[in-house]
Amino acid sequence: MNKGCWKFDEEDKALYIDLEEEDAEEGKTYSSWDQTPDILLEEIFSYLTIRERYYASLVCRAWYRAFKLRNVWSTFTLEDTTLTRGKFNYYSGWQYVLDHMRTSTCLNKVGRNFRTLIFEPMLNFYNLYEFMNMISWYAERQGSDNTSVAGVGTYIRRLKFTFPCNMANRDFPDRIRLFGTGGKLLEALKRLMRNLQNLRCLELIDLMLDNKEALHLMDDICTNCTQTLSKLVLINTTRYNCPLLHVGVFVNLNVLVISPQNLHEDIIELIGYTKLQHLHILQNRYSAKDTTIRLPKRSSWVKMRAHNPHLKVHFEVESHNSTDILLPIDLLEHSAIPCHSIILDNSKIQISPSTILTHGAFFDSTIRVYAFKGITKYYMNRSFATRLDEALVQFCKMCPQLHTLMIRDKISTATILEIVSTAKRLRCLYVRRNVVLKRCDRNLSRILDWSPEHHEWVKVNSRSYENTEREVSKILRYRWHMLSEREFKDQAINMHI
């Protein structure tokens, strides 16, 4: 009698099968995912959440071993539900509370592999406070007792902390009501920064501190990382005008991102004695909109350029409100700024031709990146008189160092051809295909006084998108194409060129 057993089919009906039939499948070939090299498994696991990594580790022994590889845990991101358990409260229902046992196990097993520590905006401040204190406790103990291990926090090179300053209107982001951090949460953050003594990159975003608290925020970082810190991001450290002199202490700082309300003449002069190469002056949706906030005076920029002639200044604006103040620049006062790039990411504000020409006139010798990001949310007229075609072409003529240009407004194919033929050093041009008009405007040819040969070349190749893309590709020396809406929205701009 043949050996057999019972099995259930898809309809939960019992079937009796012979084991000899199962033996017939022994010759079946299976995939070789269990033989994937460690370097590929590390890359795959690094894209997974902690829960997904755990499930993947149950597949086979090779994947279980890959679960604990170093690069898998090089970046650790803490969110509201990370390392938490459900707890029921009668007055608020189920809540996610940090599981200390699970967190302790995680730090003991893989905590020494952390290289980047990221704190996303969280609503549960208790979980955030407890986790920062646990990391600090492990970093202070360093395996001196039976409950901790050595190495936690020692190899962390990057710390990013973002405070949810608009949490009161989280469901309605356009209604801004700002709150700043402080108290015990700020003490936990300062304790954590004090114990991370090998930081290379520190990012503190939207803390919105009081001026008194901000003055001593960076004391411990200045003590431990004066010569090691290479990138510092201080976005909206305070809500109001408050100079942060600590940024001039880091002698090997390479990149500094700071908001306008935290700059001062003394800071600019101190920067001149450092090795800083890129100064990003960033204004986001939560930055101060007070008209009294201004950049440091011209004399400080002149002194800074004399001591650090290689410094490049980048202006960035990220906002969603059409009434926001864009750039706190008095062009006559700040024409001495070595402006390398201007990035505007506000889809509700239409830039005027006079603004473009003014930027070109004052920053003509230094500007290399000029970009208008985002998908427009305002009406764009098709007539040549209301478009930016002429202003953009004149801007390209005034700025011989222009390398990158991003245009979101409506322009013609003839304007694209004229831009690439005018800007000799242009290498990156980004335009939206949906707003490009297939036409050769007569007004443009009269204003620019084209030769008959050049006019014929523009006229023939502006009749179709394909001809325009072909001619632009020849000039830029790579296969260029107009971008779709998604491609344009997700396009990243390299400002460090």
XYZ file of C-alpha atoms in Angstrom:
497
model
C 0.000 0.000 0.000
C 1.373 3.367 -0.938
C 2.143 5.859 1.780
C -0.040 8.918 1.727
C -1.409 11.816 3.710
C -4.305 14.242 3.808
C -4.077 17.779 2.424
C -6.526 20.619 1.996
C -7.139 22.334 -1.313
C -8.077 25.997 -1.916
C -11.725 25.248 -1.023
C -10.735 23.605 2.294
C -11.701 20.147 1.019
C -9.653 17.221 2.305
C -7.737 15.257 -0.327
C -5.739 12.060 0.112
C -2.514 12.036 -1.929
C 0.290 9.549 -2.341
C 3.744 10.571 -1.179
C 5.144 9.013 -4.341
C 3.476 11.846 -6.249
C 5.269 14.302 -4.005
C 8.582 12.607 -4.809
C 8.005 13.446 -8.451
C 8.551 17.088 -7.607
C 12.077 16.503 -6.302
C 13.492 17.501 -9.659
C 11.813 20.902 -9.503
C 14.242 23.840 -9.584
C 13.917 26.690 -7.100
C 15.151 30.263 -7.164
C 18.589 31.187 -5.816
C 17.605 34.171 -3.703
C 19.177 32.503 -0.673
C 22.535 32.725 -2.463
C 22.351 36.487 -3.015
C 25.668 38.163 -2.076
C 25.755 40.076 1.204
C 26.464 43.371 -0.494
C 23.162 43.115 -2.407
C 21.223 41.886 0.616
C 22.457 44.869 2.614
C 21.205 47.214 -0.071
C 17.815 45.472 -0.267
C 17.294 45.326 3.499
C 18.244 48.980 3.915
C 15.083 50.014 2.003
C 12.775 48.016 4.307
C 11.136 49.068 7.539
C 12.014 47.293 10.771
C 8.882 45.147 10.555
C 9.591 44.236 6.914
C 13.195 43.371 7.771
C 11.977 40.997 10.472
C 9.582 39.239 8.099
C 12.312 38.965 5.468
C 14.675 37.402 8.021
C 12.220 34.472 8.399
C 12.640 33.392 4.762
C 15.858 31.411 5.106
C 19.065 31.192 7.120
C 20.976 33.442 4.696
C 18.407 36.196 5.059
C 18.341 35.731 8.818
C 22.086 36.330 8.873
C 21.684 39.349 6.571
C 19.227 40.853 9.067
C 22.152 41.718 11.374
C 24.626 42.963 8.765
C 26.169 46.333 9.526
C 25.003 48.367 6.538
C 21.401 47.195 6.983
C 21.198 49.307 10.140
C 23.458 52.172 9.089
C 20.404 54.496 8.947
C 17.870 54.326 11.764
C 14.677 56.391 11.476
C 12.394 56.895 14.459
C 8.702 57.484 13.741
C 5.522 57.415 15.813
C 5.094 53.624 15.585
C 8.759 52.548 15.649
C 9.528 50.001 18.423
C 6.143 50.570 20.040
C 3.351 48.436 21.497
C -0.355 49.080 21.752
C -1.746 50.355 25.050
C -5.431 50.991 25.692
C -6.574 54.048 27.628
C -10.249 54.417 28.541
C -10.286 58.124 27.744
C -8.262 58.091 24.481
C -8.464 54.524 23.152
C -5.478 52.641 21.755
C -2.118 54.410 21.728
C 1.365 53.472 20.555
C 3.775 53.524 23.490
C 7.514 52.931 23.228
C 8.315 49.343 24.207
C 11.428 49.644 26.394
C 12.216 45.925 26.256
C 12.017 45.862 22.479
C 14.073 49.057 22.215
C 16.701 47.687 24.590
C 16.951 44.478 22.542
C 17.323 46.495 19.348
C 20.116 48.633 20.779
C 21.921 45.614 22.223
C 21.793 43.670 18.950
C 22.280 46.304 16.240
C 22.717 49.644 18.018
C 26.460 49.691 17.382
C 25.752 49.637 13.628
C 23.937 52.996 13.614
C 25.689 55.598 11.468
C 22.757 57.946 10.782
C 20.033 58.779 13.308
C 16.895 60.474 11.953
C 13.986 61.740 14.037
C 10.966 62.403 11.847
C 8.242 64.829 13.030
C 6.415 62.913 15.774
C 3.219 63.635 17.692
C 4.073 61.371 20.628
C 6.665 63.410 22.504
C 6.901 60.788 25.238
C 8.222 58.171 22.799
C 10.682 60.691 21.369
C 11.876 61.758 24.811
C 12.313 58.190 26.064
C 14.164 56.972 22.974
C 16.645 59.871 23.036
C 17.321 59.223 26.709
C 17.883 55.503 26.054
C 20.398 56.245 23.299
C 22.171 58.697 25.609
C 22.211 56.163 28.455
C 23.796 53.496 26.243
C 26.343 56.011 24.929
C 27.272 57.027 28.476
C 27.511 53.477 29.852
C 29.400 51.893 26.917
C 29.018 48.371 28.310
C 30.163 49.178 31.835
C 27.290 47.085 33.277
C 25.409 43.914 32.343
C 22.507 45.694 30.660
C 24.340 47.752 28.020
C 26.792 47.127 25.180
C 29.752 49.131 23.961
C 29.645 51.018 20.683
C 26.125 52.478 20.733
C 26.400 56.093 19.599
C 30.136 55.907 19.026
C 29.908 55.559 15.257
C 26.952 57.866 14.583
C 28.088 60.415 12.029
C 24.801 62.150 11.198
C 21.946 63.361 13.392
C 18.753 64.826 11.909
C 16.047 66.153 14.202
C 12.834 67.700 12.833
C 10.331 69.189 15.263
C 6.612 69.213 14.261
C 6.176 72.930 14.874
C 2.803 72.997 13.045
C 1.323 69.963 14.813
C -1.764 71.926 15.952
C -2.945 72.096 12.315
C -1.483 68.844 11.049
C -4.684 67.997 9.145
C -4.791 71.499 7.622
C -1.186 72.337 6.654
C -2.176 75.660 5.089
C -3.336 76.920 8.492
C -0.039 77.579 10.209
C 0.045 77.813 13.989
C 3.589 77.438 15.234
C 4.856 75.950 18.466
C 8.475 75.584 19.521
C 10.251 72.872 21.423
C 11.769 73.310 24.869
C 11.668 71.967 28.410
C 12.483 68.296 28.984
C 12.439 67.499 25.271
C 15.106 70.099 24.557
C 17.174 68.806 27.488
C 17.003 65.272 26.044
C 18.108 66.552 22.629
C 21.055 68.457 24.117
C 22.039 65.396 26.157
C 21.968 63.267 23.016
C 24.103 65.750 21.059
C 26.573 65.876 23.945
C 27.051 62.086 23.799
C 27.496 61.898 20.010
C 31.105 63.027 19.899
C 31.934 61.895 16.362
C 29.289 63.785 14.402
C 30.085 64.901 10.870
C 26.608 66.199 9.987
C 24.058 67.837 12.301
C 20.586 68.900 11.117
C 18.184 70.726 13.448
C 14.981 71.765 11.683
C 12.072 73.914 12.894
C 12.966 73.959 16.594
C 11.446 77.452 17.004
C 13.299 78.093 20.272
C 13.208 81.143 22.450
C 16.240 83.369 21.951
C 17.612 82.600 25.433
C 17.475 78.852 24.854
C 18.980 79.114 21.353
C 22.074 80.942 22.611
C 23.250 77.815 24.490
C 21.915 75.145 22.140
C 25.265 74.442 20.443
C 27.574 74.682 23.477
C 28.293 70.953 23.722
C 28.616 70.525 19.954
C 31.218 73.285 19.872
C 33.160 71.471 22.585
C 33.133 68.035 20.942
C 32.954 68.684 17.182
C 34.843 71.909 16.537
C 37.198 70.249 14.050
C 35.101 67.288 12.881
C 31.752 68.780 11.839
C 31.557 69.229 8.050
C 27.827 69.973 7.526
C 25.508 71.980 9.760
C 21.805 72.608 9.081
C 20.010 75.116 11.310
C 16.599 75.857 9.796
C 14.309 78.040 11.920
C 16.244 77.435 15.113
C 14.402 80.482 16.422
C 11.179 82.076 15.296
C 12.462 85.637 15.590
C 15.706 87.405 14.840
C 18.539 85.822 16.862
C 22.197 85.564 15.710
C 23.808 82.149 16.253
C 27.535 82.852 16.608
C 28.328 79.173 17.193
C 28.353 78.491 13.440
C 31.628 80.390 13.075
C 33.456 78.075 15.494
C 33.608 74.977 13.261
C 36.847 75.513 11.376
C 36.404 72.593 8.948
C 32.766 73.232 8.120
C 32.040 72.673 4.437
C 28.249 73.226 4.142
C 26.099 75.530 6.281
C 22.318 75.772 5.856
C 20.753 78.532 7.935
C 17.652 80.731 8.009
C 17.859 84.517 7.480
C 16.736 85.359 11.034
C 19.790 83.610 12.494
C 22.437 85.506 10.500
C 24.420 88.565 11.563
C 27.375 90.664 10.395
C 29.638 89.027 12.998
C 28.681 85.556 11.744
C 29.561 86.429 8.155
C 32.952 87.753 9.237
C 33.635 84.606 11.313
C 32.723 82.408 8.324
C 35.441 84.124 6.343
C 38.080 82.524 8.598
C 36.743 78.986 8.122
C 36.930 76.526 5.230
C 33.236 76.895 4.433
C 32.483 76.391 0.739
C 28.676 76.494 0.554
C 26.383 78.797 2.527
C 22.683 78.019 2.007
C 20.290 80.729 3.159
C 16.985 78.875 3.314
C 13.481 80.170 3.953
C 10.736 77.553 4.293
C 7.029 77.844 4.951
C 7.572 78.320 8.696
C 10.322 80.939 8.455
C 9.727 84.423 9.784
C 7.838 86.654 7.349
C 8.614 89.892 9.210
C 9.753 92.640 6.860
C 12.293 93.797 9.470
C 14.422 90.676 8.916
C 17.316 91.540 6.634
C 20.567 89.945 5.586
C 23.890 91.233 6.958
C 25.186 94.481 5.516
C 27.433 94.835 2.493
C 30.623 95.528 4.468
C 30.537 92.133 6.198
C 30.184 90.308 2.851
C 33.134 92.240 1.430
C 35.327 91.217 4.389
C 34.163 87.611 4.105
C 35.028 87.433 0.388
C 38.469 88.864 1.090
C 39.294 86.038 3.520
C 37.294 83.236 1.882
C 37.058 83.961 -1.856
C 35.836 80.443 -2.718
C 32.628 80.619 -0.675
C 29.402 80.161 -2.663
C 26.047 81.459 -1.421
C 22.789 79.697 -2.296
C 19.346 81.230 -1.777
C 16.492 78.743 -1.351
C 12.797 79.447 -0.826
C 10.335 76.658 0.023
C 6.812 77.906 0.632
C 3.149 77.311 -0.205
C 1.629 80.717 0.479
C 1.390 83.352 -2.227
C 1.761 86.150 0.350
C 5.102 85.016 1.749
C 8.127 87.277 1.485
C 10.459 85.561 -0.923
C 14.016 86.721 -0.360
C 15.048 89.319 2.240
C 17.508 90.883 -0.224
C 18.137 94.518 -0.867
C 19.906 94.140 -4.181
C 21.721 97.461 -3.941
C 22.941 96.607 -0.438
C 23.718 92.938 -1.062
C 25.151 92.969 -4.567
C 28.504 91.967 -3.025
C 27.110 88.537 -2.075
C 28.762 85.759 -4.133
C 25.368 84.357 -5.123
C 25.905 80.997 -6.801
C 22.292 79.810 -7.083
C 18.698 80.919 -6.539
C 16.060 78.212 -6.052
C 12.392 79.157 -5.745
C 9.908 76.439 -4.782
C 6.569 78.217 -4.466
C 3.982 77.163 -7.016
C 1.593 80.016 -6.161
C 3.900 82.948 -6.920
C 4.525 84.078 -10.486
C 7.922 85.658 -10.994
C 7.902 88.920 -12.904
C 10.327 89.665 -15.770
C 11.764 92.600 -13.805
C 12.754 90.283 -10.936
C 14.618 87.963 -13.298
C 16.456 90.845 -14.951
C 17.342 92.340 -11.562
C 18.857 89.049 -10.383
C 20.847 88.843 -13.585
C 22.095 92.415 -13.265
C 23.383 92.125 -9.696
C 24.646 88.511 -9.713
C 25.760 88.266 -13.346
C 29.360 87.200 -12.670
C 28.655 84.545 -9.999
C 25.263 82.909 -10.531
C 25.346 79.406 -12.021
C 22.034 77.814 -10.948
C 18.650 79.480 -11.466
C 15.551 77.359 -10.888
C 11.800 77.741 -10.444
C 10.559 74.429 -9.018
C 7.067 73.004 -8.629
C 3.943 72.809 -10.776
C 2.327 76.205 -11.293
C -1.018 76.931 -9.621
C -1.731 80.234 -11.314
C -3.029 81.235 -14.742
C -0.424 81.579 -17.488
C -1.281 83.670 -20.540
C -0.190 82.455 -23.983
C 0.635 85.882 -25.402
C 4.282 86.801 -25.792
C 3.928 90.107 -23.916
C 2.913 88.391 -20.654
C 5.356 85.464 -20.824
C 8.921 85.288 -19.517
C 10.575 84.414 -22.834
C 12.369 87.698 -23.405
C 13.461 88.051 -19.764
C 14.911 84.525 -19.689
C 16.902 85.050 -22.879
C 18.254 88.359 -21.574
C 19.135 86.666 -18.280
C 21.167 84.042 -20.151
C 23.040 86.804 -21.971
C 23.864 88.643 -18.737
C 25.056 85.528 -16.855
C 27.916 83.874 -18.771
C 28.558 81.328 -15.962
C 25.014 79.910 -16.014
C 25.129 76.116 -15.752
C 21.604 75.018 -14.680
C 18.257 76.565 -15.595
C 14.830 75.257 -14.558
C 11.722 76.900 -16.058
C 8.185 76.063 -14.955
C 6.307 78.833 -16.784
C 4.938 78.805 -20.306
C 7.573 79.401 -23.006
C 7.915 78.597 -26.709
C 10.149 76.104 -28.500
C 11.899 79.038 -30.175
C 12.827 80.408 -26.743
C 14.326 77.057 -25.752
C 16.495 77.045 -28.876
C 17.560 80.635 -28.253
C 18.454 79.892 -24.609
C 20.749 76.969 -25.410
C 22.430 78.887 -28.225
C 22.950 81.961 -25.997
C 24.112 80.383 -22.715
C 27.420 78.866 -23.792
C 28.093 77.086 -20.486
C 24.566 75.806 -19.958
C 24.521 72.044 -19.359
C 21.263 71.357 -17.487
C 17.953 72.703 -18.806
C 14.632 71.574 -17.319
C 11.277 72.538 -18.882
C 7.737 71.161 -18.640
C 6.559 69.617 -21.872
C 2.888 70.391 -21.151
C 3.422 74.173 -21.118
C 5.842 74.503 -24.050
C 4.292 76.200 -27.088
C 5.299 75.116 -30.611
C 5.863 78.489 -32.185
C 8.439 81.025 -33.317
C 7.388 84.433 -31.987
C 7.989 87.360 -34.324
C 8.480 89.716 -31.396
C 11.385 87.628 -30.166
C 13.136 87.749 -33.533
C 12.749 91.544 -33.767
C 13.927 92.189 -30.214
C 17.016 90.000 -30.512
C 17.812 91.065 -34.089
C 18.422 87.585 -35.480
C 20.423 87.041 -38.634
C 18.553 85.430 -41.567
C 20.392 82.130 -41.076
C 19.698 81.975 -37.360
C 16.064 82.959 -37.874
C 15.587 80.174 -40.416
C 17.232 77.644 -38.071
C 14.930 78.603 -35.179
C 11.846 78.740 -37.399
C 12.361 75.258 -38.876
C 13.272 73.482 -35.642
C 10.616 75.122 -33.466
C 7.763 73.556 -35.418
C 7.840 70.275 -33.471
C 8.974 68.971 -30.114
C 11.102 66.306 -31.760
C 13.124 68.803 -33.813
C 13.629 71.042 -30.794
C 14.837 68.160 -28.639
C 17.198 66.997 -31.385
C 18.834 70.417 -31.812
C 19.108 71.007 -28.063
C 20.735 67.582 -27.662
C 23.346 68.524 -30.251
C 24.240 71.740 -28.420
C 24.228 70.260 -24.881
C 26.029 67.117 -26.098
C 23.709 64.610 -24.482
C 20.237 63.219 -25.164
C 17.955 65.970 -23.879
C 14.178 65.822 -23.602
C 11.351 67.844 -22.130
C 10.074 66.563 -18.801
C 6.660 65.233 -17.890
C 4.821 66.734 -14.923
C 5.986 63.972 -12.570
C 9.576 64.145 -13.809
C 9.640 67.911 -13.388
C 8.154 67.740 -9.892
C 10.631 65.111 -8.706
C 13.684 66.647 -10.364
C 16.580 67.292 -7.976
C 18.860 70.276 -8.542
C 22.582 69.978 -7.898
C 23.728 73.316 -6.507
C 27.298 72.278 -5.647
C 28.762 72.476 -9.155
